[in-house]
Amino acid sequence: MAIKGSIIKIAGPAIIAQGMIGARMYDVVRVGREGLLGEIIRLEGETAFVQVYEDTSGLLVGEVVESTGNPLTVELGPGLLYGVFDGILRPLESLRKQKGDFIARGAVAEALDREKKWTFEPLVKVGDQVGPGDAVGWVQEFSFKHLILVPPNLAGGEVAEIKKGEFTVAETACRLKDGTELTLMHHWPVRQPRPLKERREPREPFVTGQRIIDVLFPVAMGGTAGIPGPFGAGKTVMQQALSKWGEADVIIYVGCGERGNEMTEVLDEFPKLVDPRTGRPLMERTMIIANTSNMPVAAREASVYTGITLAEYWRDQGQKVALMADSTSRWAEAMREISSRLEEMPAEEGYPSYLSSRLAAFYERAGRAVCVGKPERQGSITVVGAVSPPGGDFSEPVTQATLRITGTFWALDDRLASRRHFPAINWLRSYSLYSPLFKAWYKDHMPADFEELRNRAGALLQQEAELQEIVQLVGPDALQDDQRMVIEAGKMLREDFLQQSAYSDVDSDCPLEKSYGILKAILRFYDEASAALKRGMLLDDILNLKQIEEVARMKDVPKNEFATYIEQWLKRLPEAFGAKAAEAATA
């Protein structure tokens, strides 16, 4: 029997309904004549507190609230890739066909196309035993062998019927002896993490193509990172760059309460881009959840949970997944608004007391894992969450909660952004807790001196920052030549290594080998210059060498030509210093 109640209070996106006897926490409800989608977030006796995922304008006290008896679930199966969805996984294209350019209230649209046929190839035969998470077959989706899995919440059993052929996602492709029918898709509650067989420690970096991240502050494959920064510091451009060039098999981009024009830019630009690893369109490995700032605030929470559930599904396929959440601050603001509407006791700065636990529950669903079921698969979820602290104040609650949870912290600085230094990551405030875990990976994949060069670069930048304070007080003339050389080397590191253009065809994506080559060139130049100063060469003569200009142009050398270029450049460098010294001696 359906559980029905009636509205007794409406407060923005939150409503209170009475007569909801038998309703459960997080059950989905339909509200009012138009059947607005909502979710029960608190129960007191027969009174239910509901957050509504659609605009509540025009709702009346006394209208019906009907529980579906199920939690908020999403459809998982073939057809998700290349998709653009709203916060509750309704395809925007389907909604547009139904109702026009603006999403109408109470609209219903299935996430997966019920008409499209997929060619199903069985991996098991009649009589085989299958259990939770086992792959019973696969379909080809773009370049992926999309596994059809026994849902992890099913017990499994003996296969009674399975056949190769063309199926829609809703048609039965496999039948078990106990009568259970398996289709190409299944449903999963978004708030419930999918089970794992075993968690693994992250041991390799998530290579992003951004030099400052890959070399100085790497994030692990299966790690978590926070990007806090004030408005205009480049959070969205940074996440878009990670989505484009990150070494992930599947990208999920969650636009959670951000500006509509930024989502428009993503929707406009991504379909035109080509994946550098496969040569195929980038959207073929991408899903976008567009939940802009003018959409109802309650849907922000749903969009974050929907995104991480999609990520877990692709992890269970054995893929490396990267999830970009832009921005978790907007989700926290939605929690604050709904909490205040429900008259809960506020904590710091008005946020609810459960802010930290909600953020932690989200970030902890990241990780590298052995998946449940056969054949054995390993997958990972790397989560990068943007944080938008008001006025760039990193002491505010959302930033502090993110700091405690994430393993990598990329602090964006508006002073760097105003100087047009992008990515505007402050190298003195950022850190990565994952670097020590990558020693074995660096040993196998990078030259032996990589870690030494990285540590030297960090120390040189720190030294330069200290000397810059002296320069601002007394001017550069008070410094000795070797100290002025430190400032010049720091400037080369900042401008020629840390700076990177997101809009350059060549420089937007920098492989780790090229990053290493540029870093080696700058530090080799610094070593040669320091030795030349000790031999009596003038600093001005060193600063007039054309090699400084050549270092500045290295980032624009194409990837396939770089190895030859850097090898020849390193050979010529001692000769250039020798020639300059001889020229100075004869002058």
XYZ file of C-alpha atoms in Angstrom:
587
model
C 0.000 0.000 0.000
C 1.355 3.418 -0.970
C 2.463 5.748 1.822
C 0.723 9.099 1.370
C 0.816 12.253 3.445
C 0.085 15.935 3.014
C 2.168 19.104 3.058
C 1.920 21.168 6.259
C 4.826 23.578 5.650
C 6.872 24.806 2.680
C 10.217 26.582 3.178
C 11.981 27.040 -0.149
C 13.425 23.678 -1.261
C 12.406 22.007 2.030
C 8.888 20.846 2.824
C 7.348 19.161 5.864
C 4.675 16.489 5.366
C 2.470 14.757 7.935
C 0.802 11.350 7.808
C 3.924 9.613 6.416
C 3.573 6.519 8.630
C 5.920 3.757 7.423
C 8.193 6.069 5.393
C 11.954 5.479 5.639
C 14.967 7.782 5.628
C 16.158 8.732 2.138
C 13.045 7.339 0.431
C 12.183 9.177 -2.784
C 8.814 10.945 -2.749
C 6.600 12.639 -5.342
C 5.321 16.004 -4.163
C 2.154 17.812 -5.251
C 0.030 17.627 -8.388
C 3.064 17.871 -10.688
C 4.891 15.021 -8.943
C 8.047 16.941 -8.013
C 10.914 14.645 -7.056
C 12.100 14.826 -3.446
C 13.937 12.819 -0.794
C 13.154 12.305 2.893
C 16.067 13.620 4.959
C 14.553 13.561 8.456
C 11.713 11.739 10.236
C 9.944 12.632 13.481
C 7.056 10.267 14.225
C 4.711 10.495 11.250
C 6.235 13.813 10.116
C 8.719 13.704 7.223
C 11.145 16.467 6.253
C 11.720 16.405 2.495
C 14.296 18.157 0.292
C 12.801 18.740 -3.154
C 15.033 18.464 -6.223
C 12.863 20.826 -8.281
C 11.491 24.343 -7.939
C 8.742 24.459 -5.290
C 7.081 27.685 -6.542
C 3.294 27.300 -6.594
C 3.114 24.329 -4.198
C 0.201 24.519 -1.753
C -0.133 23.402 1.847
C -2.355 20.316 1.863
C -1.103 18.847 -1.438
C -0.267 15.140 -1.488
C 3.201 13.722 -0.783
C 3.546 10.095 -1.922
C 6.509 7.859 -1.070
C 7.846 5.520 -3.755
C 9.294 3.239 -1.069
C 12.715 3.274 -2.759
C 15.880 5.331 -2.193
C 17.260 7.644 -4.895
C 18.757 5.247 -7.455
C 20.456 5.634 -10.824
C 20.474 3.410 -13.906
C 23.869 1.886 -14.682
C 24.630 0.221 -18.005
C 25.678 0.820 -21.627
C 24.827 4.255 -23.015
C 26.135 6.469 -20.215
C 29.263 7.639 -22.063
C 28.957 10.816 -24.132
C 25.984 11.676 -21.894
C 25.032 15.051 -20.439
C 22.732 14.731 -17.423
C 21.177 16.843 -14.709
C 21.825 16.226 -10.994
C 19.463 13.235 -10.782
C 20.753 11.612 -14.004
C 18.005 12.742 -16.367
C 19.520 13.214 -19.860
C 19.279 16.886 -20.799
C 18.769 16.027 -24.479
C 15.698 13.899 -23.646
C 14.296 16.626 -21.390
C 14.787 19.173 -24.156
C 12.870 17.015 -26.640
C 10.037 16.613 -24.115
C 9.663 20.139 -22.775
C 11.909 22.561 -24.690
C 15.025 24.470 -23.654
C 13.996 24.937 -20.012
C 13.523 21.918 -17.748
C 9.865 21.637 -16.766
C 8.900 20.531 -13.268
C 8.002 16.902 -12.683
C 9.643 15.786 -15.942
C 10.573 12.100 -16.114
C 13.332 10.800 -18.391
C 15.272 7.547 -18.297
C 19.062 7.846 -18.151
C 19.574 5.013 -20.657
C 18.069 4.840 -24.140
C 15.406 2.087 -24.186
C 15.349 1.893 -28.006
C 19.037 1.373 -28.835
C 20.155 -2.236 -29.431
C 23.514 -3.493 -28.139
C 25.352 -6.607 -29.377
C 25.749 -8.831 -26.310
C 28.657 -11.320 -26.200
C 28.324 -13.894 -23.362
C 31.317 -14.679 -21.125
C 29.596 -17.545 -19.262
C 27.569 -20.550 -20.433
C 24.511 -22.433 -19.215
C 25.303 -24.336 -15.995
C 28.016 -21.916 -14.792
C 27.740 -20.459 -11.307
C 27.804 -16.656 -11.121
C 27.984 -14.463 -8.032
C 27.762 -10.771 -7.139
C 29.894 -8.587 -9.424
C 30.663 -11.386 -11.930
C 30.752 -10.434 -15.604
C 28.224 -12.501 -17.579
C 29.041 -10.835 -20.912
C 30.034 -7.616 -22.628
C 28.927 -5.100 -25.234
C 31.086 -2.751 -27.299
C 30.623 0.908 -26.318
C 32.950 3.175 -28.313
C 36.453 1.831 -27.499
C 35.333 0.089 -24.272
C 34.439 -3.535 -23.697
C 31.547 -2.667 -21.409
C 31.095 -5.592 -18.991
C 27.577 -6.650 -18.036
C 27.806 -7.419 -14.313
C 25.646 -9.328 -11.873
C 24.512 -6.489 -9.537
C 26.571 -6.580 -6.303
C 23.367 -6.746 -4.222
C 22.169 -9.981 -5.920
C 23.125 -13.397 -4.573
C 23.722 -14.894 -8.043
C 23.217 -18.568 -8.854
C 23.377 -21.056 -11.732
C 22.936 -19.758 -15.295
C 19.826 -21.333 -16.845
C 19.686 -19.341 -20.084
C 22.055 -16.953 -21.852
C 22.391 -16.114 -25.513
C 24.359 -13.921 -27.852
C 22.381 -11.304 -29.730
C 20.992 -7.798 -29.982
C 19.325 -6.482 -26.834
C 18.077 -3.184 -25.486
C 19.175 -2.299 -21.947
C 15.778 -3.386 -20.542
C 15.607 -6.808 -22.257
C 16.661 -9.985 -20.465
C 20.057 -11.241 -21.660
C 20.613 -13.895 -18.977
C 18.271 -15.897 -16.733
C 19.353 -17.727 -13.573
C 17.936 -21.029 -12.333
C 15.987 -19.331 -9.520
C 14.172 -17.171 -12.097
C 16.282 -14.015 -11.618
C 16.510 -12.096 -14.888
C 19.622 -10.080 -15.720
C 19.328 -7.188 -18.176
C 22.168 -5.076 -19.576
C 21.459 -2.443 -16.897
C 20.785 -2.368 -13.179
C 19.838 0.210 -10.543
C 21.954 1.312 -7.582
C 21.195 3.679 -4.640
C 23.436 6.749 -4.896
C 24.097 7.092 -1.168
C 25.274 3.483 -0.796
C 28.946 2.815 -1.733
C 29.367 -0.172 -4.050
C 31.187 -3.072 -2.347
C 34.884 -3.833 -2.900
C 36.865 -7.037 -2.620
C 40.014 -5.313 -1.359
C 41.415 -1.793 -1.096
C 44.927 -1.221 -2.434
C 47.412 1.461 -1.438
C 47.904 4.061 -4.190
C 51.341 3.420 -5.691
C 51.373 5.342 -8.973
C 50.713 8.990 -9.819
C 47.708 10.245 -11.741
C 49.589 11.979 -14.576
C 47.734 15.156 -15.509
C 49.910 16.836 -18.149
C 50.345 19.858 -15.819
C 54.015 20.338 -14.867
C 53.554 21.870 -11.408
C 51.203 19.026 -10.411
C 53.051 16.073 -11.948
C 56.482 17.118 -10.672
C 55.981 19.048 -7.421
C 52.537 18.094 -6.041
C 51.390 14.800 -7.608
C 48.070 13.161 -6.798
C 47.830 9.370 -6.700
C 45.837 7.212 -9.077
C 42.959 6.574 -6.697
C 43.808 9.582 -4.530
C 41.965 12.732 -3.521
C 42.872 16.360 -4.180
C 41.388 19.682 -3.172
C 41.689 22.882 -5.230
C 40.721 25.818 -3.022
C 40.940 29.297 -4.452
C 39.134 32.625 -4.628
C 36.985 33.689 -7.568
C 38.929 34.057 -10.810
C 41.957 32.046 -9.646
C 41.415 29.336 -12.266
C 39.699 26.414 -10.485
C 37.340 25.603 -13.341
C 40.009 25.931 -16.065
C 42.289 23.693 -13.976
C 39.607 21.004 -13.624
C 38.810 21.215 -17.323
C 42.538 20.757 -18.100
C 42.663 17.691 -15.816
C 39.549 16.322 -17.546
C 41.108 16.808 -20.980
C 44.632 15.545 -20.382
C 44.496 13.390 -17.223
C 45.580 9.753 -17.682
C 42.159 8.310 -16.885
C 40.056 5.861 -18.901
C 36.789 7.560 -17.900
C 36.162 11.175 -16.859
C 33.109 12.307 -14.888
C 32.703 16.076 -14.684
C 30.200 17.264 -12.068
C 29.303 20.942 -12.404
C 27.793 21.383 -8.952
C 26.210 24.808 -8.537
C 28.707 26.638 -10.754
C 27.990 29.300 -13.379
C 25.921 28.249 -16.367
C 28.342 29.802 -18.872
C 31.181 27.610 -17.532
C 29.098 24.490 -18.134
C 28.236 25.855 -21.589
C 31.962 26.167 -22.295
C 32.489 22.525 -21.265
C 29.549 21.341 -23.385
C 30.750 23.392 -26.351
C 34.457 22.556 -26.139
C 34.648 18.899 -25.064
C 32.915 17.386 -28.137
C 35.531 19.073 -30.378
C 38.549 17.706 -28.479
C 40.504 14.567 -29.371
C 41.887 12.197 -26.729
C 45.704 12.310 -27.239
C 46.100 8.654 -26.179
C 43.471 7.058 -28.423
C 42.942 9.652 -31.170
C 39.166 9.396 -30.623
C 36.770 12.167 -29.481
C 37.268 13.019 -25.815
C 33.518 12.855 -25.105
C 33.613 9.099 -25.819
C 35.185 8.619 -22.379
C 33.323 11.450 -20.628
C 30.079 11.941 -18.718
C 28.945 15.418 -17.703
C 26.539 16.204 -14.883
C 25.373 19.783 -15.373
C 23.810 21.229 -12.255
C 24.198 24.985 -12.526
C 23.724 27.655 -9.868
C 20.187 28.545 -11.013
C 18.947 24.961 -10.554
C 17.328 24.003 -7.202
C 19.936 23.824 -4.428
C 18.862 20.382 -3.169
C 19.896 18.819 -6.489
C 23.525 19.794 -5.795
C 23.794 17.078 -3.168
C 22.198 14.571 -5.527
C 24.603 15.525 -8.339
C 27.672 14.829 -6.182
C 26.360 11.422 -5.070
C 25.224 10.586 -8.606
C 28.706 11.405 -9.931
C 30.538 9.228 -7.391
C 28.094 6.326 -8.021
C 28.830 6.499 -11.768
C 32.543 6.542 -10.900
C 32.187 3.402 -8.742
C 30.341 1.623 -11.555
C 33.180 2.320 -14.005
C 35.745 1.356 -11.364
C 33.946 -2.001 -11.101
C 34.472 -2.333 -14.866
C 38.233 -2.292 -14.111
C 38.756 1.262 -15.403
C 40.755 4.200 -14.054
C 38.191 6.900 -13.324
C 38.695 10.591 -12.562
C 35.867 12.585 -11.013
C 35.921 16.400 -11.036
C 33.542 18.086 -8.575
C 33.201 21.809 -9.275
C 32.537 22.995 -6.640
C 32.059 21.274 -3.274
C 31.519 24.700 -1.653
C 28.237 25.074 -3.549
C 27.138 21.682 -2.221
C 28.088 22.804 1.311
C 26.093 26.017 0.803
C 23.079 23.926 -0.252
C 23.460 21.854 2.940
C 23.611 25.086 4.944
C 20.465 26.457 3.304
C 18.414 23.295 3.809
C 19.723 22.870 7.367
C 18.649 26.407 8.255
C 15.233 25.890 6.604
C 14.761 22.840 8.837
C 15.797 24.960 11.863
C 18.743 22.703 12.776
C 21.384 23.993 15.194
C 24.097 25.694 13.092
C 27.812 25.070 13.623
C 30.738 27.208 12.433
C 29.722 29.983 9.988
C 26.186 28.603 9.816
C 27.163 25.279 8.208
C 25.518 22.164 9.691
C 27.505 20.164 12.239
C 27.598 17.167 9.870
C 29.484 19.092 7.125
C 32.811 17.283 7.734
C 31.255 13.817 7.870
C 29.340 14.380 4.592
C 32.488 15.602 2.808
C 34.500 12.690 4.236
C 31.852 10.154 3.148
C 32.129 11.541 -0.394
C 35.945 11.642 -0.628
C 36.354 8.223 1.034
C 34.549 6.601 -1.902
C 37.686 7.350 -3.942
C 40.538 4.837 -3.973
C 42.284 2.029 -5.799
C 40.656 -1.360 -5.359
C 40.277 -4.968 -6.447
C 36.690 -5.254 -7.669
C 34.116 -7.805 -6.525
C 33.501 -10.702 -8.928
C 35.178 -12.620 -11.748
C 37.278 -12.104 -13.814
C 39.526 -10.259 -11.341
C 39.657 -6.542 -12.123
C 41.447 -3.584 -10.595
C 40.036 -0.096 -10.868
C 40.536 3.290 -9.284
C 38.656 6.527 -8.622
C 40.629 9.762 -8.380
C 38.552 12.622 -6.961
C 39.459 16.275 -7.470
C 37.187 18.686 -5.619
C 37.226 22.452 -6.098
C 36.543 24.651 -3.081
C 35.467 28.301 -3.379
C 36.232 29.998 -0.039
C 34.681 33.486 0.191
C 37.429 36.076 -0.229
C 40.059 33.345 -0.579
C 40.001 32.679 3.186
C 41.454 29.182 3.650
C 40.472 29.124 7.338
C 36.751 28.783 6.515
C 35.036 25.445 7.385
C 34.725 23.835 3.916
C 38.420 24.405 3.076
C 39.530 23.168 6.501
C 37.342 20.054 6.265
C 38.714 19.368 2.755
C 42.290 19.831 4.032
C 41.766 17.169 6.690
C 40.383 14.648 4.213
C 42.345 15.018 0.956
C 45.875 13.805 0.290
C 46.895 16.601 -2.079
C 46.293 20.321 -1.629
C 46.668 22.692 -4.587
C 46.280 26.190 -3.116
C 45.293 28.683 -5.812
C 46.465 32.255 -5.248
C 44.644 35.290 -6.637
C 47.886 37.312 -6.509
C 49.450 34.868 -8.968
C 46.292 34.961 -11.095
C 46.343 38.780 -11.193
C 49.967 38.562 -12.455
C 48.689 36.193 -15.182
C 50.665 33.287 -13.706
C 48.612 30.179 -14.545
C 48.096 27.550 -13.190
C 47.932 29.897 -10.160
C 49.026 27.163 -7.702
C 51.026 28.679 -4.849
C 54.104 26.430 -4.599
C 54.836 27.609 -1.039
C 51.383 26.691 0.367
C 50.559 23.535 -1.612
C 51.598 20.007 -0.675
C 51.189 16.340 -1.595
C 51.144 13.514 0.948
C 51.426 10.935 -1.850
C 54.971 11.714 -3.097
C 56.755 9.220 -0.764
C 54.501 6.398 -2.064
C 55.768 6.793 -5.645
C 59.457 5.981 -5.079
C 59.212 2.538 -6.716
C 57.164 3.930 -9.641
C 59.675 6.735 -10.245
C 62.510 4.202 -10.098
C 60.874 2.092 -12.838
C 59.520 4.868 -15.086
C 61.722 7.951 -14.657
C 65.481 8.746 -14.794
C 67.397 8.077 -11.577
C 67.872 11.759 -10.703
C 64.183 12.754 -11.051
C 63.420 12.959 -7.318
C 66.685 14.771 -6.612
C 65.888 17.407 -9.263
C 62.359 17.823 -7.909
C 63.625 18.364 -4.354
C 66.244 20.837 -5.596
C 63.603 22.799 -7.527
C 61.404 23.059 -4.420
C 64.353 24.222 -2.293
C 65.406 26.776 -4.940
C 61.886 28.259 -5.095
C 61.823 28.511 -1.294
C 65.240 30.204 -1.292
C 64.134 32.627 -4.014
C 61.019 33.604 -2.024
C 63.192 34.440 1.012
C 65.591 36.537 -1.102
C 62.663 38.357 -2.758
C 61.662 39.666 0.675
C 65.150 41.190 1.075
C 64.974 42.665 -2.446
C 61.654 44.354 -1.654
C 63.206 45.945 1.440
C 66.653 47.057 0.221
C 66.704 46.421 -3.548
C 68.641 43.869 -5.650
C 71.982 45.701 -5.425
C 72.386 44.581 -1.799
C 72.648 40.938 -2.925
C 75.809 39.110 -3.910
C 76.083 37.648 -7.411
C 75.416 34.061 -6.282
C 72.217 35.229 -4.536
C 71.128 37.171 -7.623
C 71.703 33.978 -9.613
C 69.317 32.157 -7.240
C 66.678 34.809 -8.012
C 67.270 34.409 -11.767
C 67.035 30.597 -11.502
C 63.834 30.946 -9.460
C 62.433 33.261 -12.134
C 63.269 30.663 -14.820
C 61.523 27.956 -12.779
C 58.446 30.147 -12.269
C 58.082 31.457 -15.810
C 59.494 28.634 -17.925
C 58.485 25.587 -15.873
C 55.576 26.316 -13.506
C 53.632 28.548 -15.899
C 51.624 26.653 -18.500
C 49.047 27.814 -21.013
C 45.740 25.909 -21.006
C 44.991 27.329 -24.472
C 48.263 26.409 -26.242
C 48.066 23.491 -28.685
C 51.532 22.278 -27.621
C 51.915 23.385 -24.006
C 48.455 22.574 -22.605
C 49.480 18.912 -22.176
C 53.068 18.243 -21.056
C 54.215 14.594 -20.685
C 56.225 13.748 -17.571
C 59.353 13.101 -19.668
C 59.177 16.605 -21.159
C 58.588 18.134 -17.703
C 61.702 16.325 -16.487
C 63.708 17.601 -19.492
C 62.749 21.267 -18.924
C 63.492 20.978 -15.189
C 66.859 19.371 -15.897
C 67.749 22.132 -18.389
C 66.981 24.919 -15.868
C 68.915 23.276 -13.022
C 71.849 22.374 -15.314
C 71.987 26.022 -16.433
C 71.953 27.134 -12.775
C 74.807 24.710 -11.925
C 76.915 25.877 -14.883
C 76.212 29.532 -14.024
C 77.149 29.033 -10.349
C 80.415 27.349 -11.380
C 81.159 30.160 -13.868
C 80.585 32.819 -11.171
C 83.134 31.058 -8.959
C 85.622 31.167 -11.853
C 85.158 34.936 -12.044
C 82.646 35.334 -14.876
C 80.379 38.382 -14.559
C 76.691 37.825 -13.813
C 75.677 40.200 -16.630
C 77.598 38.054 -19.142
C 75.735 34.961 -17.921
C 72.354 36.688 -18.167
C 73.100 37.691 -21.777
C 73.506 34.066 -22.909
C 70.952 33.056 -25.569
C 70.428 29.749 -23.694
C 68.110 31.582 -21.246
C 65.836 32.468 -24.157
C 66.047 28.901 -25.477
C 64.889 27.541 -22.086
C 61.880 29.895 -22.240
C 60.926 28.440 -25.633
C 61.304 24.768 -24.611
C 57.646 24.448 -23.554
C 56.630 25.163 -27.179
C 58.810 22.392 -28.652
C 56.480 19.568 -29.871
C 56.542 16.364 -27.785
C 57.868 14.159 -30.582
C 60.854 16.498 -31.195
C 61.674 17.268 -27.569
C 63.972 14.324 -26.710
C 66.381 15.167 -29.566
C 66.168 18.903 -28.837
C 67.006 18.629 -25.125
C 69.853 16.166 -25.724
C 71.550 18.550 -28.169
C 70.860 21.575 -25.929
C 72.502 19.943 -22.886
C 75.576 19.115 -25.018
C 75.870 22.715 -26.245
C 75.471 24.336 -22.815
C 79.069 23.876 -21.462
C 80.410 25.034 -24.840
C 78.322 28.225 -24.620
C 79.725 29.025 -21.169
C 83.275 28.260 -22.393
C 82.870 30.523 -25.424
C 81.480 33.355 -23.257
C 84.376 33.037 -20.803
C 86.917 33.145 -23.667
C 85.169 36.189 -25.151
C 85.253 37.981 -21.773
C 88.957 37.151 -21.331
C 89.947 38.692 -24.679
C 87.757 41.786 -24.182
